[in-house]
Amino acid sequence: MAAPTDIEDLIGLMARLPGLGPRSARRAVLMLLKKRGPLMAPLAQAMAHVALTARDCTVCGNIGTEDLCPICADERRDTGEICVVEDVADLWAMERAGAFKGRYHVLGGTLSALDSVGPEDLRIPRLIERVRAEATREVILALNATVDGQTTAHYIAEALEGTGVQISSLAQGVPVGGELDYLDDGTIGAALRARRKV
Amino acid sequence: MAAPTDIEDLIGLMARLPGLGPRSARRAVLMLLKKRGPLMAPLAQAMAHVALTARDCTVCGNIGTEDLCPICADERRDTGEICVVEDVADLWAMERAGAFKGRYHVLGGTLSALDSVGPEDLRIPRLIERVRAEATREVILALNATVDGQTTAHYIAEALEGTGVQISSLAQGVPVGGELDYLDDGTIGAALRARRKV
């Protein structure tokens, strides 16, 4: 044991963060130890504060510090459109793009037969309730273009049949700034099938 | 702004850690948010505890939670040998190797004309005091094999002249498990000059 036990414990906890291993956690803790006042103490305080106050939004599943997340609490956002995402990370990515002005619904994962994740393990029943209760016009399925993501999208589309809501999904095609030469065959095929008149 | 302000603040602080950028800090915070109970709260607590209790050892400059670090407080460690290192990271690396059973002296950097770091900015005067006061037999200069490290080693060796202490430095040569083909010319030259009888 090189460092005192308390510091080794801290290194062990830091090493569990994604992107940090035992070596880089050690380096990060050493840097924190050198900047105890300006960085370590504020970071510890910010982390303790968030750990204490963060909670899942009771409506959409986004993470906030109140029972209603800032987006659900914002009256200027269109209640007629619900964008369904797998995860809070996806919600943040959508918000960074700044292109969507409706509300969200965070599923908390995807359906997966392998990991035995069923609709009840996700926020799918809650989504169907919301669509009925909020008189939603459109549900946008912004799920990842993976097998599990698309299976989940399909399941939700079927479950919402009969509610009269319009269901759409994100367009597939060439990424903005993307070069054809580096794209996979599936994306090029999808972009060709969904071609638009100029 | 995608996440609530408190969470964005936490991401900003996390992004200042070495090895984490804005994107990976966001990913780390999302992971912490998902594991609020089992990981985030204990990590915040451990960090706050270390930020509050960590201090530099008054004798050697190592980081500990008491005025005397665990190594200086350990009576089984030989007081006759002092291993001089640049940084706490180097001390930890020496301790992991487990080959040294004496005490340490952490300089806190190297002499550098460019960055105008002089002997008074490091713990060099304190080292000379210690060597006189503790009747040290040997000072081992375990400084990095960089220009600044070697300049500092040279300065310390000169400053300790007349105290009668024996001064040594780490051997230079082929790393254990190293292949000659991948070694730089300087290391091969040093290993050849310091060759030993078999």
Short mmCIF file of C-alpha atoms in Angstrom, two decimals:
data_model
loop_
_atom_site.label_atom_id
_atom_site.label_comp_id
_atom_site.label_asym_id
_atom_site.label_seq_id
_atom_site.Cartn_x
_atom_site.Cartn_y
_atom_site.Cartn_z
CA MET A 1 0.00 0.00 0.00
CA ALA A 2 1.59 3.20 -1.20
CA ALA A 3 -0.88 5.87 -0.07
CA PRO A 4 -2.79 6.12 3.24
CA THR A 5 -5.92 3.91 3.38
CA ASP A 6 -8.35 6.82 2.96
CA ILE A 7 -6.62 7.91 -0.22
CA GLU A 8 -6.41 4.33 -1.56
CA ASP A 9 -10.17 4.00 -0.93
CA LEU A 10 -10.78 7.18 -2.90
CA ILE A 11 -8.61 5.89 -5.76
CA GLY A 12 -10.58 2.63 -5.76
CA LEU A 13 -13.89 4.49 -6.05
CA MET A 14 -12.58 6.83 -8.75
CA ALA A 15 -11.33 3.82 -10.76
CA ARG A 16 -14.94 2.65 -11.13
CA LEU A 17 -15.81 5.69 -13.27
CA PRO A 18 -16.06 5.00 -17.00
CA GLY A 19 -12.94 6.18 -18.83
CA LEU A 20 -10.72 5.89 -15.73
CA GLY A 21 -8.71 2.80 -14.80
CA PRO A 22 -6.58 2.19 -11.68
CA ARG A 23 -3.62 4.16 -13.10
CA SER A 24 -5.56 7.16 -14.34
CA ALA A 25 -7.66 7.22 -11.15
CA ARG A 26 -4.39 7.44 -9.19
CA ARG A 27 -3.23 10.29 -11.42
CA ALA A 28 -6.57 12.09 -11.02
CA VAL A 29 -6.48 11.73 -7.22
CA LEU A 30 -2.89 13.03 -7.08
CA MET A 31 -3.95 16.05 -9.10
CA LEU A 32 -6.92 16.57 -6.75
CA LEU A 33 -4.60 16.28 -3.74
CA LYS A 34 -2.44 19.06 -5.17
CA LYS A 35 -5.52 21.25 -5.73
CA ARG A 36 -7.34 20.45 -2.50
CA GLY A 37 -8.72 23.96 -2.03
CA PRO A 38 -9.56 25.10 -5.56
CA LEU A 39 -10.82 21.80 -7.00
CA MET A 40 -11.12 18.83 -4.62
CA ALA A 41 -13.33 20.45 -1.99
CA PRO A 42 -15.75 22.07 -4.51
CA LEU A 43 -15.94 18.83 -6.51
CA ALA A 44 -16.73 16.79 -3.39
CA GLN A 45 -19.37 19.31 -2.38
CA ALA A 46 -20.97 19.45 -5.85
CA MET A 47 -21.05 15.66 -6.00
CA ALA A 48 -22.58 15.28 -2.54
CA HIS A 49 -25.17 17.94 -3.39
CA VAL A 50 -26.19 16.24 -6.65
CA ALA A 51 -26.21 12.78 -5.02
CA LEU A 52 -28.61 14.16 -2.42
CA THR A 53 -30.92 16.22 -4.64
CA ALA A 54 -31.01 14.37 -7.98
CA ARG A 55 -34.17 12.42 -8.68
CA ASP A 56 -36.05 11.00 -11.66
CA CYS A 57 -38.78 13.25 -13.05
CA THR A 58 -42.12 11.66 -12.14
CA VAL A 59 -43.55 12.44 -15.59
CA CYS A 60 -40.81 11.73 -18.12
CA GLY A 61 -37.97 9.97 -16.26
CA ASN A 62 -35.39 12.72 -16.96
CA ILE A 63 -33.00 13.49 -14.11
CA GLY A 64 -33.55 16.75 -12.27
CA THR A 65 -33.47 18.19 -8.81
CA GLU A 66 -37.25 18.54 -8.41
CA ASP A 67 -40.18 16.12 -8.80
CA LEU A 68 -40.75 17.75 -12.21
CA CYS A 69 -37.67 18.11 -14.44
CA PRO A 70 -36.91 21.55 -15.97
CA ILE A 71 -38.32 20.43 -19.32
CA CYS A 72 -41.63 19.10 -17.95
CA ALA A 73 -41.91 22.21 -15.78
CA ASP A 74 -41.32 24.55 -18.74
CA GLU A 75 -44.76 25.74 -19.91
CA ARG A 76 -43.38 27.04 -23.21
CA ARG A 77 -42.62 23.50 -24.40
CA ASP A 78 -45.23 21.87 -26.62
CA THR A 79 -47.16 19.19 -24.72
CA GLY A 80 -48.52 17.76 -27.98
CA GLU A 81 -45.21 16.14 -28.99
CA ILE A 82 -43.41 13.45 -27.01
CA CYS A 83 -39.91 12.38 -28.02
CA VAL A 84 -39.17 8.86 -26.73
CA VAL A 85 -35.48 8.19 -25.89
CA GLU A 86 -33.71 5.24 -24.30
CA ASP A 87 -31.64 7.11 -21.81
CA VAL A 88 -30.99 10.46 -20.14
CA ALA A 89 -27.77 10.71 -22.20
CA ASP A 90 -29.87 10.60 -25.39
CA LEU A 91 -32.20 13.28 -24.00
CA TRP A 92 -29.19 15.51 -23.30
CA ALA A 93 -27.89 14.88 -26.84
CA MET A 94 -31.28 15.90 -28.30
CA GLU A 95 -31.34 19.02 -26.11
CA ARG A 96 -27.81 19.99 -27.19
CA ALA A 97 -29.00 19.81 -30.81
CA GLY A 98 -31.73 22.27 -29.78
CA ALA A 99 -34.02 21.11 -32.60
CA PHE A 100 -36.92 19.74 -30.52
CA LYS A 101 -39.34 21.94 -28.60
CA GLY A 102 -41.74 19.31 -27.21
CA ARG A 103 -41.51 17.04 -24.16
CA TYR A 104 -39.56 13.83 -23.64
CA HIS A 105 -40.13 10.34 -22.33
CA VAL A 106 -37.09 8.42 -21.08
CA LEU A 107 -37.61 4.64 -21.29
CA GLY A 108 -34.62 3.75 -19.13
CA GLY A 109 -33.31 1.11 -21.54
CA THR A 110 -34.55 -1.09 -24.38
CA LEU A 111 -36.51 -4.30 -24.52
CA SER A 112 -34.10 -7.22 -24.53
CA ALA A 113 -35.00 -10.89 -24.58
CA LEU A 114 -31.39 -11.81 -23.72
CA ASP A 115 -31.29 -9.67 -20.58
CA SER A 116 -34.99 -10.45 -19.93
CA VAL A 117 -36.04 -6.78 -19.97
CA GLY A 118 -39.78 -6.59 -20.61
CA PRO A 119 -42.09 -3.58 -21.18
CA GLU A 120 -42.88 -3.41 -17.43
CA ASP A 121 -39.18 -2.93 -16.64
CA LEU A 122 -39.13 0.20 -18.82
CA ARG A 123 -41.39 3.26 -18.73
CA ILE A 124 -43.54 1.93 -21.61
CA PRO A 125 -46.86 1.53 -19.68
CA ARG A 126 -46.34 5.08 -18.35
CA LEU A 127 -45.84 6.32 -21.95
CA ILE A 128 -49.15 4.82 -23.05
CA GLU A 129 -50.90 6.43 -20.05
CA ARG A 130 -49.31 9.78 -20.93
CA VAL A 131 -50.36 9.62 -24.57
CA ARG A 132 -53.96 8.99 -23.52
CA ALA A 133 -54.02 11.55 -20.72
CA GLU A 134 -52.17 14.41 -22.42
CA ALA A 135 -53.98 14.23 -25.78
CA THR A 136 -50.62 13.88 -27.54
CA ARG A 137 -50.57 14.63 -31.29
CA GLU A 138 -47.26 12.98 -32.17
CA VAL A 139 -44.85 10.48 -30.62
CA ILE A 140 -41.32 10.66 -32.09
CA LEU A 141 -39.34 7.47 -31.53
CA ALA A 142 -35.73 8.66 -31.16
CA LEU A 143 -34.33 5.26 -30.25
CA ASN A 144 -30.85 4.08 -31.19
CA ALA A 145 -30.50 2.38 -34.57
CA THR A 146 -29.53 -0.92 -32.92
CA VAL A 147 -31.47 -4.19 -33.03
CA ASP A 148 -32.77 -3.71 -29.46
CA GLY A 149 -33.60 -0.06 -30.12
CA GLN A 150 -35.56 -0.89 -33.27
CA THR A 151 -37.36 -3.81 -31.57
CA THR A 152 -38.42 -1.44 -28.81
CA ALA A 153 -39.59 1.15 -31.35
CA HIS A 154 -41.65 -1.51 -33.10
CA TYR A 155 -43.21 -2.66 -29.82
CA ILE A 156 -44.14 0.91 -28.82
CA ALA A 157 -45.63 1.63 -32.25
CA GLU A 158 -47.85 -1.45 -31.90
CA ALA A 159 -48.81 -0.63 -28.32
CA LEU A 160 -49.90 2.88 -29.34
CA GLU A 161 -52.11 1.63 -32.18
CA GLY A 162 -55.70 2.66 -31.57
CA THR A 163 -54.82 5.77 -29.56
CA GLY A 164 -54.94 7.79 -32.80
CA VAL A 165 -51.56 9.42 -32.09
CA GLN A 166 -49.20 9.98 -35.04
CA ILE A 167 -45.98 7.96 -34.66
CA SER A 168 -42.73 8.90 -36.37
CA SER A 169 -39.08 8.01 -36.06
CA LEU A 170 -35.83 9.89 -36.74
CA ALA A 171 -34.70 9.88 -40.38
CA GLN A 172 -31.86 7.58 -41.32
CA GLY A 173 -29.27 8.73 -43.85
CA VAL A 174 -25.88 10.33 -44.38
CA PRO A 175 -24.66 12.24 -41.27
CA VAL A 176 -24.14 15.98 -41.78
CA GLY A 177 -20.49 16.41 -42.80
CA GLY A 178 -20.18 12.67 -43.45
CA GLU A 179 -18.25 11.22 -46.39
CA LEU A 180 -19.79 8.42 -48.43
CA ASP A 181 -16.47 6.59 -48.67
CA TYR A 182 -16.41 6.06 -44.88
CA LEU A 183 -20.08 5.09 -44.45
CA ASP A 184 -21.30 1.51 -44.01
CA ASP A 185 -23.39 -0.16 -46.71
CA GLY A 186 -26.55 -0.20 -44.55
CA THR A 187 -26.51 3.58 -44.07
CA ILE A 188 -25.88 4.25 -47.76
CA GLY A 189 -28.75 1.89 -48.66
CA ALA A 190 -31.09 3.60 -46.17
CA ALA A 191 -30.11 7.04 -47.45
CA LEU A 192 -30.75 5.96 -51.04
CA ARG A 193 -34.16 4.44 -50.26
CA ALA A 194 -35.19 7.62 -48.38
CA ARG A 195 -33.87 9.97 -51.09
CA ARG A 196 -35.62 13.30 -51.50
CA LYS A 197 -36.39 15.47 -54.51
CA VAL A 198 -34.07 18.48 -54.70
CA MET B 1 -28.21 23.71 -21.28
CA ALA B 2 -29.19 20.03 -21.33
CA ALA B 3 -28.92 19.05 -17.66
CA PRO B 4 -29.97 21.06 -14.57
CA THR B 5 -27.41 23.70 -13.50
CA ASP B 6 -26.16 21.72 -10.49
CA ILE B 7 -25.40 18.73 -12.69
CA GLU B 8 -23.75 20.91 -15.37
CA ASP B 9 -21.55 22.43 -12.65
CA LEU B 10 -20.53 18.94 -11.52
CA ILE B 11 -19.72 17.96 -15.13
CA GLY B 12 -17.60 21.12 -15.47
CA LEU B 13 -15.59 20.25 -12.35
CA MET B 14 -15.17 16.61 -13.37
CA ALA B 15 -13.91 17.71 -16.81
CA ARG B 16 -10.91 19.34 -15.11
CA LEU B 17 -9.57 15.95 -13.99
CA PRO B 18 -6.65 14.61 -16.02
CA GLY B 19 -7.80 11.95 -18.48
CA LEU B 20 -11.37 13.28 -18.61
CA GLY B 21 -12.63 15.81 -21.14
CA PRO B 22 -16.09 17.41 -21.38
CA ARG B 23 -17.62 14.36 -23.12
CA SER B 24 -16.17 11.71 -20.83
CA ALA B 25 -16.97 13.85 -17.76
CA ARG B 26 -20.59 13.90 -18.93
CA ARG B 27 -20.52 10.12 -19.33
CA ALA B 28 -18.97 9.67 -15.88
CA VAL B 29 -21.58 11.93 -14.25
CA LEU B 30 -24.43 10.07 -15.99
CA MET B 31 -23.03 6.81 -14.67
CA LEU B 32 -22.77 8.34 -11.18
CA LEU B 33 -26.37 9.59 -11.44
CA LYS B 34 -27.51 6.04 -12.19
CA LYS B 35 -25.58 4.72 -9.20
CA ARG B 36 -26.38 7.50 -6.75
CA GLY B 37 -26.61 5.20 -3.73
CA PRO B 38 -23.87 2.63 -4.30
CA LEU B 39 -21.21 4.87 -5.88
CA MET B 40 -21.92 8.61 -6.04
CA ALA B 41 -22.65 9.21 -2.36
CA PRO B 42 -19.66 7.15 -1.09
CA LEU B 43 -17.35 8.80 -3.65
CA ALA B 44 -18.47 12.29 -2.62
CA GLN B 45 -17.99 11.40 1.03
CA ALA B 46 -14.53 9.86 0.49
CA MET B 47 -13.46 12.89 -1.51
CA ALA B 48 -14.73 15.38 1.05
CA HIS B 49 -13.01 13.40 3.81
CA VAL B 50 -9.65 13.33 2.01
CA ALA B 51 -9.94 17.02 1.00
CA LEU B 52 -10.45 17.84 4.66
CA THR B 53 -7.85 15.56 6.25
CA ALA B 54 -5.03 15.32 3.68
CA ARG B 55 -1.91 17.31 4.48
CA ASP B 56 1.76 17.35 3.56
CA CYS B 57 4.01 15.44 5.96
CA THR B 58 6.04 18.03 7.90
CA VAL B 59 9.17 15.90 7.60
CA CYS B 60 9.26 14.49 4.07
CA GLY B 61 6.50 16.23 2.10
CA ASN B 62 4.55 13.00 1.41
CA ILE B 63 0.78 13.29 1.56
CA GLY B 64 -0.93 11.73 4.56
CA THR B 65 -3.76 12.37 6.96
CA GLU B 66 -1.56 13.23 9.95
CA ASP B 67 1.30 15.68 10.51
CA LEU B 68 3.64 12.71 10.09
CA CYS B 69 3.00 10.50 7.04
CA PRO B 70 2.68 6.70 7.57
CA ILE B 71 6.24 6.17 6.31
CA CYS B 72 7.87 8.77 8.60
CA ALA B 73 5.76 7.45 11.49
CA ASP B 74 6.82 3.83 10.85
CA GLU B 75 9.64 3.07 13.28
CA ARG B 76 10.68 -0.06 11.38
CA ARG B 77 11.87 2.02 8.43
CA ASP B 78 15.57 2.79 8.29
CA THR B 79 16.24 6.45 9.18
CA GLY B 80 19.77 6.24 7.77
CA GLU B 81 18.64 6.21 4.12
CA ILE B 82 16.74 9.00 2.42
CA CYS B 83 15.36 8.51 -1.07
CA VAL B 84 14.84 11.87 -2.80
CA VAL B 85 11.94 11.98 -5.30
CA GLU B 86 10.37 14.80 -7.30
CA ASP B 87 6.78 14.10 -6.55
CA VAL B 88 4.34 12.09 -4.42
CA ALA B 89 3.52 10.02 -7.55
CA ASP B 90 7.18 8.93 -7.69
CA LEU B 91 7.13 8.04 -3.99
CA TRP B 92 4.05 5.86 -4.57
CA ALA B 93 5.77 4.20 -7.55
CA MET B 94 8.83 3.41 -5.36
CA GLU B 95 6.56 2.03 -2.63
CA ARG B 96 4.69 -0.17 -5.09
CA ALA B 97 8.03 -1.65 -6.15
CA GLY B 98 8.56 -2.47 -2.45
CA ALA B 99 12.35 -2.46 -2.83
CA PHE B 100 13.20 0.46 -0.52
CA LYS B 101 12.95 0.28 3.26
CA GLY B 102 14.28 3.73 4.23
CA ARG B 103 12.59 7.13 4.37
CA TYR B 104 11.70 9.56 1.58
CA HIS B 105 12.06 13.23 0.81
CA VAL B 106 9.62 14.72 -1.71
CA LEU B 107 11.07 17.82 -3.42
CA GLY B 108 7.76 18.96 -4.93
CA GLY B 109 9.23 19.55 -8.40
CA THR B 110 12.55 20.12 -10.10
CA LEU B 111 14.80 23.13 -10.49
CA SER B 112 13.92 24.91 -13.70
CA ALA B 113 15.47 28.10 -15.02
CA LEU B 114 12.68 28.42 -17.60
CA ASP B 115 9.89 28.31 -15.01
CA SER B 116 12.13 30.19 -12.52
CA VAL B 117 11.95 27.44 -9.89
CA GLY B 118 14.89 27.83 -7.49
CA PRO B 119 16.08 25.65 -4.58
CA GLU B 120 13.97 27.68 -2.10
CA ASP B 121 10.79 26.81 -4.05
CA LEU B 122 11.50 23.11 -3.51
CA ARG B 123 12.19 21.20 -0.26
CA ILE B 124 15.96 21.29 -0.88
CA PRO B 125 16.97 23.44 2.17
CA ARG B 126 14.78 21.13 4.32
CA LEU B 127 16.65 18.10 2.86
CA ILE B 128 20.02 19.53 3.85
CA GLU B 129 18.73 20.23 7.38
CA ARG B 130 17.42 16.66 7.61
CA VAL B 131 20.69 15.10 6.45
CA ARG B 132 22.56 17.05 9.15
CA ALA B 133 19.99 16.46 11.90
CA GLU B 134 19.21 12.77 11.29
CA ALA B 135 22.81 11.58 10.80
CA THR B 136 21.86 10.14 7.44
CA ARG B 137 24.24 7.54 5.95
CA GLU B 138 23.02 7.63 2.34
CA VAL B 139 20.95 9.89 0.10
CA ILE B 140 19.55 8.11 -2.97
CA LEU B 141 18.62 10.52 -5.75
CA ALA B 142 15.63 8.87 -7.47
CA LEU B 143 14.90 11.77 -9.79
CA ASN B 144 13.49 11.41 -13.27
CA ALA B 145 16.03 10.90 -16.07
CA THR B 146 15.05 14.23 -17.67
CA VAL B 147 17.26 17.30 -18.09
CA ASP B 148 15.55 19.12 -15.19
CA GLY B 149 15.65 16.00 -13.01
CA GLN B 150 19.36 15.49 -13.61
CA THR B 151 20.14 19.20 -13.08
CA THR B 152 18.35 19.00 -9.74
CA ALA B 153 20.24 15.82 -8.81
CA HIS B 154 23.53 17.55 -9.63
CA TYR B 155 22.58 20.60 -7.53
CA ILE B 156 21.62 18.46 -4.53
CA ALA B 157 24.82 16.41 -4.79
CA GLU B 158 26.87 19.63 -4.69
CA ALA B 159 24.82 21.10 -1.84
CA LEU B 160 25.36 17.97 0.27
CA GLU B 161 29.15 18.00 -0.23
CA GLY B 162 30.85 18.38 3.10
CA THR B 163 28.09 16.68 5.11
CA GLY B 164 29.92 13.37 4.65
CA VAL B 165 26.77 11.60 3.50
CA GLN B 166 27.07 9.03 0.72
CA ILE B 167 25.16 10.07 -2.40
CA SER B 168 23.91 7.61 -5.00
CA SER B 169 21.45 7.60 -7.86
CA LEU B 170 19.26 4.93 -9.46
CA ALA B 171 21.04 2.73 -12.01
CA GLN B 172 20.35 3.38 -15.66
CA GLY B 173 20.07 0.48 -18.08
CA VAL B 174 17.78 -1.96 -19.83
CA PRO B 175 14.31 -2.14 -18.19
CA VAL B 176 13.35 -5.58 -16.83
CA GLY B 177 11.51 -7.34 -19.64
CA GLY B 178 12.72 -4.72 -22.14
CA GLU B 179 13.84 -5.60 -25.66
CA LEU B 180 17.01 -4.03 -27.03
CA ASP B 181 15.41 -3.49 -30.43
CA TYR B 182 12.86 -1.07 -28.93
CA LEU B 183 15.27 0.83 -26.66
CA ASP B 184 16.63 4.27 -27.47
CA ASP B 185 20.35 4.73 -28.18
CA GLY B 186 21.00 6.67 -24.96
CA THR B 187 19.68 3.85 -22.76
CA ILE B 188 21.68 1.19 -24.61
CA GLY B 189 24.80 3.33 -24.30
CA ALA B 190 24.22 3.84 -20.57
CA ALA B 191 23.60 0.11 -20.06
CA LEU B 192 26.81 -0.74 -21.91
CA ARG B 193 28.92 1.74 -19.93
CA ALA B 194 27.49 0.41 -16.65
CA ARG B 195 27.93 -3.25 -17.65
CA ARG B 196 28.52 -5.77 -14.86
CA LYS B 197 30.56 -8.94 -14.61
CA VAL B 198 28.38 -12.07 -14.77
#
